[in-house]
mmCIF file with all atom_site columns, C-alpha atoms in Angstrom:
data_model
loop_
_atom_site.group_PDB
_atom_site.id
_atom_site.type_symbol
_atom_site.label_atom_id
_atom_site.label_alt_id
_atom_site.label_comp_id
_atom_site.label_asym_id
_atom_site.label_entity_id
_atom_site.label_seq_id
_atom_site.pdbx_PDB_ins_code
_atom_site.Cartn_x
_atom_site.Cartn_y
_atom_site.Cartn_z
_atom_site.occupancy
_atom_site.B_iso_or_equiv
_atom_site.pdbx_formal_charge
_atom_site.auth_seq_id
_atom_site.auth_comp_id
_atom_site.auth_asym_id
_atom_site.auth_atom_id
_atom_site.pdbx_PDB_model_num
ATOM 1   C CA . MET I 1 1   ? -32.749 5.461   -31.517 1.00 67.00 ? 9   MET I CA 1
ATOM 2   C CA . GLY I 1 2   ? -36.419 7.018   -28.885 1.00 80.00 ? 10  GLY I CA 1
ATOM 3   C CA . VAL I 1 3   ? -36.750 10.466  -30.674 1.00 86.00 ? 11  VAL I CA 1
ATOM 4   C CA . GLY I 1 4   ? -40.473 11.190  -30.880 1.00 88.00 ? 12  GLY I CA 1
ATOM 5   C CA . PRO I 1 5   ? -42.032 14.150  -32.553 1.00 91.00 ? 13  PRO I CA 1
ATOM 6   C CA . LYS I 1 6   ? -42.996 17.643  -30.902 1.00 92.00 ? 14  LYS I CA 1
ATOM 7   C CA . ALA I 1 7   ? -46.741 17.813  -30.962 1.00 94.00 ? 15  ALA I CA 1
ATOM 8   C CA . ASP I 1 8   ? -46.133 19.901  -34.309 1.00 95.00 ? 16  ASP I CA 1
ATOM 9   C CA . GLY I 1 9   ? -44.818 16.580  -35.131 1.00 93.00 ? 17  GLY I CA 1
ATOM 10  C CA . THR I 1 10  ? -41.157 18.522  -36.074 1.00 94.00 ? 18  THR I CA 1
ATOM 11  C CA . ILE I 1 11  ? -38.479 16.842  -34.819 1.00 94.00 ? 19  ILE I CA 1
ATOM 12  C CA . PRO I 1 12  ? -36.352 19.055  -31.994 1.00 94.00 ? 20  PRO I CA 1
ATOM 13  C CA . GLN I 1 13  ? -33.542 19.887  -33.212 1.00 94.00 ? 21  GLN I CA 1
ATOM 14  C CA . ASP I 1 14  ? -31.233 19.630  -30.819 1.00 93.00 ? 22  ASP I CA 1
ATOM 15  C CA . ALA I 1 15  ? -32.374 15.522  -31.427 1.00 93.00 ? 23  ALA I CA 1
ATOM 16  C CA . ILE I 1 16  ? -31.381 16.037  -35.450 1.00 94.00 ? 24  ILE I CA 1
ATOM 17  C CA . THR I 1 17  ? -28.327 17.087  -34.438 1.00 92.00 ? 25  THR I CA 1
ATOM 18  C CA . ARG I 1 18  ? -27.253 14.428  -31.782 1.00 89.00 ? 26  ARG I CA 1
ATOM 19  C CA . LEU I 1 19  ? -28.927 12.100  -34.817 1.00 92.00 ? 27  LEU I CA 1
ATOM 20  C CA . GLU I 1 20  ? -26.944 13.639  -37.894 1.00 93.00 ? 28  GLU I CA 1
ATOM 21  C CA . ASP I 1 21  ? -23.388 13.240  -35.084 1.00 90.00 ? 29  ASP I CA 1
ATOM 22  C CA . ILE I 1 22  ? -24.414 9.760   -34.983 1.00 90.00 ? 30  ILE I CA 1
ATOM 23  C CA . GLY I 1 23  ? -24.633 9.677   -38.772 1.00 93.00 ? 31  GLY I CA 1
ATOM 24  C CA . LYS I 1 24  ? -20.927 11.204  -39.044 1.00 93.00 ? 32  LYS I CA 1
ATOM 25  C CA . TRP I 1 25  ? -18.959 9.497   -36.537 1.00 92.00 ? 33  TRP I CA 1
ATOM 26  C CA . LEU I 1 26  ? -20.770 5.789   -39.152 1.00 94.00 ? 34  LEU I CA 1
ATOM 27  C CA . ASN I 1 27  ? -19.808 6.963   -41.735 1.00 95.00 ? 35  ASN I CA 1
ATOM 28  C CA . VAL I 1 28  ? -16.152 6.309   -40.755 1.00 95.00 ? 36  VAL I CA 1
ATOM 29  C CA . ASN I 1 29  ? -15.787 3.650   -37.919 1.00 96.00 ? 37  ASN I CA 1
ATOM 30  C CA . GLY I 1 30  ? -19.356 1.636   -39.408 1.00 96.00 ? 38  GLY I CA 1
ATOM 31  C CA . LYS I 1 31  ? -17.595 -1.461  -40.570 1.00 96.00 ? 39  LYS I CA 1
ATOM 32  C CA . ALA I 1 32  ? -16.354 -1.641  -36.394 1.00 97.00 ? 40  ALA I CA 1
ATOM 33  C CA . ILE I 1 33  ? -19.940 -2.222  -36.468 1.00 96.00 ? 41  ILE I CA 1
ATOM 34  C CA . TYR I 1 34  ? -22.219 -3.355  -39.697 1.00 96.00 ? 42  TYR I CA 1
ATOM 35  C CA . ASN I 1 35  ? -21.752 -6.514  -41.014 1.00 96.00 ? 43  ASN I CA 1
ATOM 36  C CA . THR I 1 36  ? -20.070 -7.829  -37.755 1.00 97.00 ? 44  THR I CA 1
ATOM 37  C CA . ARG I 1 37  ? -20.425 -10.362 -34.797 1.00 97.00 ? 45  ARG I CA 1
ATOM 38  C CA . ILE I 1 38  ? -19.650 -9.937  -31.466 1.00 92.00 ? 46  ILE I CA 1
ATOM 39  C CA . THR I 1 39  ? -17.120 -11.553 -29.922 1.00 93.00 ? 47  THR I CA 1
ATOM 40  C CA . LYS I 1 40  ? -16.519 -14.323 -27.461 1.00 92.00 ? 48  LYS I CA 1
ATOM 41  C CA . GLU I 1 41  ? -15.129 -11.659 -24.468 1.00 91.00 ? 49  GLU I CA 1
ATOM 42  C CA . TYR I 1 42  ? -17.769 -8.059  -26.402 1.00 94.00 ? 50  TYR I CA 1
ATOM 43  C CA . HIS I 1 43  ? -17.334 -5.902  -23.172 1.00 96.00 ? 51  HIS I CA 1
ATOM 44  C CA . ASP I 1 44  ? -15.111 -4.265  -20.919 1.00 96.00 ? 52  ASP I CA 1
ATOM 45  C CA . GLY I 1 45  ? -16.021 -1.444  -19.490 1.00 94.00 ? 53  GLY I CA 1
ATOM 46  C CA . ASP I 1 46  ? -16.071 0.988   -21.544 1.00 95.00 ? 54  ASP I CA 1
ATOM 47  C CA . THR I 1 47  ? -15.352 -0.997  -24.768 1.00 97.00 ? 55  THR I CA 1
ATOM 48  C CA . TRP I 1 48  ? -17.662 -3.839  -26.420 1.00 97.00 ? 56  TRP I CA 1
ATOM 49  C CA . PHE I 1 49  ? -15.837 -5.757  -29.506 1.00 97.00 ? 57  PHE I CA 1
ATOM 50  C CA . THR I 1 50  ? -16.977 -7.458  -32.094 1.00 97.00 ? 58  THR I CA 1
ATOM 51  C CA . GLN I 1 51  ? -15.459 -8.828  -35.411 1.00 96.00 ? 59  GLN I CA 1
ATOM 52  C CA . SER I 1 52  ? -15.686 -10.182 -39.206 1.00 95.00 ? 60  SER I CA 1
ATOM 53  C CA . LYS I 1 53  ? -17.875 -12.467 -40.234 1.00 95.00 ? 61  LYS I CA 1
ATOM 54  C CA . ASP I 1 54  ? -14.975 -14.758 -40.091 1.00 93.00 ? 62  ASP I CA 1
ATOM 55  C CA . GLY I 1 55  ? -13.215 -13.837 -37.593 1.00 92.00 ? 63  GLY I CA 1
ATOM 56  C CA . LYS I 1 56  ? -10.162 -12.685 -39.018 1.00 93.00 ? 64  LYS I CA 1
ATOM 57  C CA . ILE I 1 57  ? -10.249 -9.328  -38.026 1.00 95.00 ? 65  ILE I CA 1
ATOM 58  C CA . LYS I 1 58  ? -11.168 -8.103  -34.157 1.00 96.00 ? 66  LYS I CA 1
ATOM 59  C CA . TYR I 1 59  ? -12.478 -4.871  -33.907 1.00 97.00 ? 67  TYR I CA 1
ATOM 60  C CA . ALA I 1 60  ? -12.766 -2.628  -30.431 1.00 97.00 ? 68  ALA I CA 1
ATOM 61  C CA . LEU I 1 61  ? -14.726 0.427   -30.393 1.00 97.00 ? 69  LEU I CA 1
ATOM 62  C CA . THR I 1 62  ? -14.402 2.658   -26.548 1.00 96.00 ? 70  THR I CA 1
ATOM 63  C CA . CYS I 1 63  ? -16.738 5.282   -25.678 1.00 94.00 ? 71  CYS I CA 1
ATOM 64  C CA . LEU I 1 64  ? -14.450 8.014   -24.223 1.00 90.00 ? 72  LEU I CA 1
ATOM 65  C CA . LYS I 1 65  ? -15.520 10.304  -20.946 1.00 84.00 ? 73  LYS I CA 1
ATOM 66  C CA . ASP I 1 66  ? -15.564 14.750  -21.354 1.00 75.00 ? 74  ASP I CA 1
ATOM 67  C CA . LYS I 1 67  ? -11.919 14.074  -23.109 1.00 78.00 ? 75  LYS I CA 1
ATOM 68  C CA . THR I 1 68  ? -9.960  12.398  -25.335 1.00 77.00 ? 76  THR I CA 1
ATOM 69  C CA . PRO I 1 69  ? -7.219  10.405  -23.020 1.00 87.00 ? 77  PRO I CA 1
ATOM 70  C CA . GLU I 1 70  ? -3.232  9.788   -24.125 1.00 92.00 ? 78  GLU I CA 1
ATOM 71  C CA . TYR I 1 71  ? -4.333  6.187   -24.737 1.00 94.00 ? 79  TYR I CA 1
ATOM 72  C CA . VAL I 1 72  ? -7.052  3.666   -23.752 1.00 95.00 ? 80  VAL I CA 1
ATOM 73  C CA . VAL I 1 73  ? -6.845  0.594   -22.091 1.00 95.00 ? 81  VAL I CA 1
ATOM 74  C CA . TRP I 1 74  ? -9.132  -2.870  -22.376 1.00 96.00 ? 82  TRP I CA 1
ATOM 75  C CA . ASN I 1 75  ? -8.520  -6.624  -20.997 1.00 95.00 ? 83  ASN I CA 1
ATOM 76  C CA . GLY I 1 76  ? -9.274  -9.857  -23.263 1.00 91.00 ? 84  GLY I CA 1
ATOM 77  C CA . ASN I 1 77  ? -9.160  -9.929  -27.237 1.00 93.00 ? 85  ASN I CA 1
ATOM 78  C CA . ILE I 1 78  ? -5.585  -9.178  -27.661 1.00 93.00 ? 86  ILE I CA 1
ATOM 79  C CA . PRO I 1 79  ? -4.810  -8.485  -30.992 1.00 94.00 ? 87  PRO I CA 1
ATOM 80  C CA . ALA I 1 80  ? -2.005  -11.459 -32.189 1.00 91.00 ? 88  ALA I CA 1
ATOM 81  C CA . LYS I 1 81  ? 1.913   -11.065 -31.647 1.00 88.00 ? 89  LYS I CA 1
ATOM 82  C CA . GLY I 1 82  ? 3.273   -8.759  -34.863 1.00 89.00 ? 90  GLY I CA 1
ATOM 83  C CA . SER I 1 83  ? 0.152   -7.680  -35.627 1.00 92.00 ? 91  SER I CA 1
ATOM 84  C CA . SER I 1 84  ? -1.297  -4.106  -35.521 1.00 95.00 ? 92  SER I CA 1
ATOM 85  C CA . VAL I 1 85  ? -3.907  -2.060  -34.115 1.00 97.00 ? 93  VAL I CA 1
ATOM 86  C CA . GLU I 1 86  ? -5.761  0.559   -36.857 1.00 97.00 ? 94  GLU I CA 1
ATOM 87  C CA . LEU I 1 87  ? -7.913  3.392   -35.709 1.00 97.00 ? 95  LEU I CA 1
ATOM 88  C CA . VAL I 1 88  ? -10.837 2.834   -37.191 1.00 97.00 ? 96  VAL I CA 1
ATOM 89  C CA . GLN I 1 89  ? -11.446 6.204   -38.486 1.00 95.00 ? 97  GLN I CA 1
ATOM 90  C CA . THR I 1 90  ? -8.377  7.040   -40.543 1.00 95.00 ? 98  THR I CA 1
ATOM 91  C CA . GLY I 1 91  ? -6.404  3.160   -41.101 1.00 95.00 ? 99  GLY I CA 1
ATOM 92  C CA . GLN I 1 92  ? -3.362  4.538   -39.082 1.00 96.00 ? 100 GLN I CA 1
ATOM 93  C CA . LYS I 1 93  ? -1.194  2.366   -37.031 1.00 97.00 ? 101 LYS I CA 1
ATOM 94  C CA . LEU I 1 94  ? -0.814  2.539   -33.439 1.00 97.00 ? 102 LEU I CA 1
ATOM 95  C CA . LYS I 1 95  ? 1.746   1.920   -30.568 1.00 97.00 ? 103 LYS I CA 1
ATOM 96  C CA . TRP I 1 96  ? 0.019   -0.799  -28.478 1.00 97.00 ? 104 TRP I CA 1
ATOM 97  C CA . GLU I 1 97  ? 1.204   -3.055  -25.795 1.00 96.00 ? 105 GLU I CA 1
ATOM 98  C CA . ASN I 1 98  ? -0.097  -6.355  -23.482 1.00 93.00 ? 106 ASN I CA 1
ATOM 99  C CA . LYS I 1 99  ? 0.954   -7.513  -19.738 1.00 92.00 ? 107 LYS I CA 1
ATOM 100 C CA . GLY I 1 100 ? -0.837  -10.551 -19.076 1.00 91.00 ? 108 GLY I CA 1
ATOM 101 C CA . THR I 1 101 ? -4.240  -9.640  -20.528 1.00 91.00 ? 109 THR I CA 1
ATOM 102 C CA . THR I 1 102 ? -4.246  -5.920  -20.744 1.00 95.00 ? 110 THR I CA 1
ATOM 103 C CA . VAL I 1 103 ? -3.895  -4.364  -23.978 1.00 96.00 ? 111 VAL I CA 1
ATOM 104 C CA . LYS I 1 104 ? -2.712  -0.009  -24.403 1.00 97.00 ? 112 LYS I CA 1
ATOM 105 C CA . VAL I 1 105 ? -3.642  1.949   -27.584 1.00 97.00 ? 113 VAL I CA 1
ATOM 106 C CA . TRP I 1 106 ? -1.757  4.848   -27.668 1.00 97.00 ? 114 TRP I CA 1
ATOM 107 C CA . LEU I 1 107 ? -3.562  7.471   -29.630 1.00 95.00 ? 115 LEU I CA 1
ATOM 108 C CA . PRO I 1 108 ? -2.472  10.013  -31.824 1.00 93.00 ? 116 PRO I CA 1
ATOM 109 C CA . LYS I 1 109 ? -1.456  13.161  -30.573 1.00 90.00 ? 117 LYS I CA 1
ATOM 110 C CA . ASN I 1 110 ? -3.672  15.882  -33.965 1.00 87.00 ? 118 ASN I CA 1
ATOM 111 C CA . ILE I 1 111 ? -7.075  13.215  -32.853 1.00 87.00 ? 119 ILE I CA 1
ATOM 112 C CA . ARG I 1 112 ? -10.033 15.079  -32.160 1.00 83.00 ? 120 ARG I CA 1
ATOM 113 C CA . LYS I 1 113 ? -10.905 15.818  -28.678 1.00 78.00 ? 121 LYS I CA 1
ATOM 114 C CA . ASP I 1 114 ? -14.195 15.728  -28.741 1.00 79.00 ? 122 ASP I CA 1
ATOM 115 C CA . LEU I 1 115 ? -14.680 12.307  -29.583 1.00 84.00 ? 123 LEU I CA 1
ATOM 116 C CA . PRO I 1 116 ? -17.654 10.629  -28.182 1.00 87.00 ? 124 PRO I CA 1
ATOM 117 C CA . ALA I 1 117 ? -16.009 7.026   -29.174 1.00 93.00 ? 125 ALA I CA 1
ATOM 118 C CA . LEU I 1 118 ? -13.214 5.298   -30.603 1.00 96.00 ? 126 LEU I CA 1
ATOM 119 C CA . ALA I 1 119 ? -12.769 2.278   -33.227 1.00 97.00 ? 127 ALA I CA 1
ATOM 120 C CA . PHE I 1 120 ? -9.851  -0.263  -34.191 1.00 98.00 ? 128 PHE I CA 1
ATOM 121 C CA . SER I 1 121 ? -9.255  -2.964  -35.681 1.00 98.00 ? 129 SER I CA 1
ATOM 122 C CA . PHE I 1 122 ? -6.404  -6.151  -35.174 1.00 96.00 ? 130 PHE I CA 1
ATOM 123 C CA . LYS I 1 123 ? -5.933  -9.054  -36.644 1.00 93.00 ? 131 LYS I CA 1
ATOM 124 C CA . GLY I 1 124 ? -7.417  -12.647 -34.473 1.00 69.00 ? 132 GLY I CA 1
ATOM 125 C CA . ALA I 1 125 ? -6.587  -12.268 -30.822 1.00 55.00 ? 133 ALA I CA 1
ATOM 126 C CA . LEU I 1 126 ? -5.504  -14.606 -28.947 1.00 50.00 ? 134 LEU I CA 1
#
């Protein structure tokens, strides 16, 4: 993580806070990272993709900029026709569409505005 101690051997408080935030995020989104594999197309802009070991479940992890947008967009790793796209942290099914190779997923209106990233799950990509 690149966190080194101060001269007195303690970890700086801002690093502790950041590591705690990462831990909280991983507690609710970890299944999109732990025990997964990359996909053939593993990256598009601010979105990275993983998949379950058997390849049946895909995950899209989208890094957010300054604020949470109304929707997120990525190219490639298209959810299978008729499948749902879920927000990993809540399991909530989200409205989505695909046009060509572009996937657009609308976020819930009540989502926290201070999240650094979101993780989505969906069944098999085309």
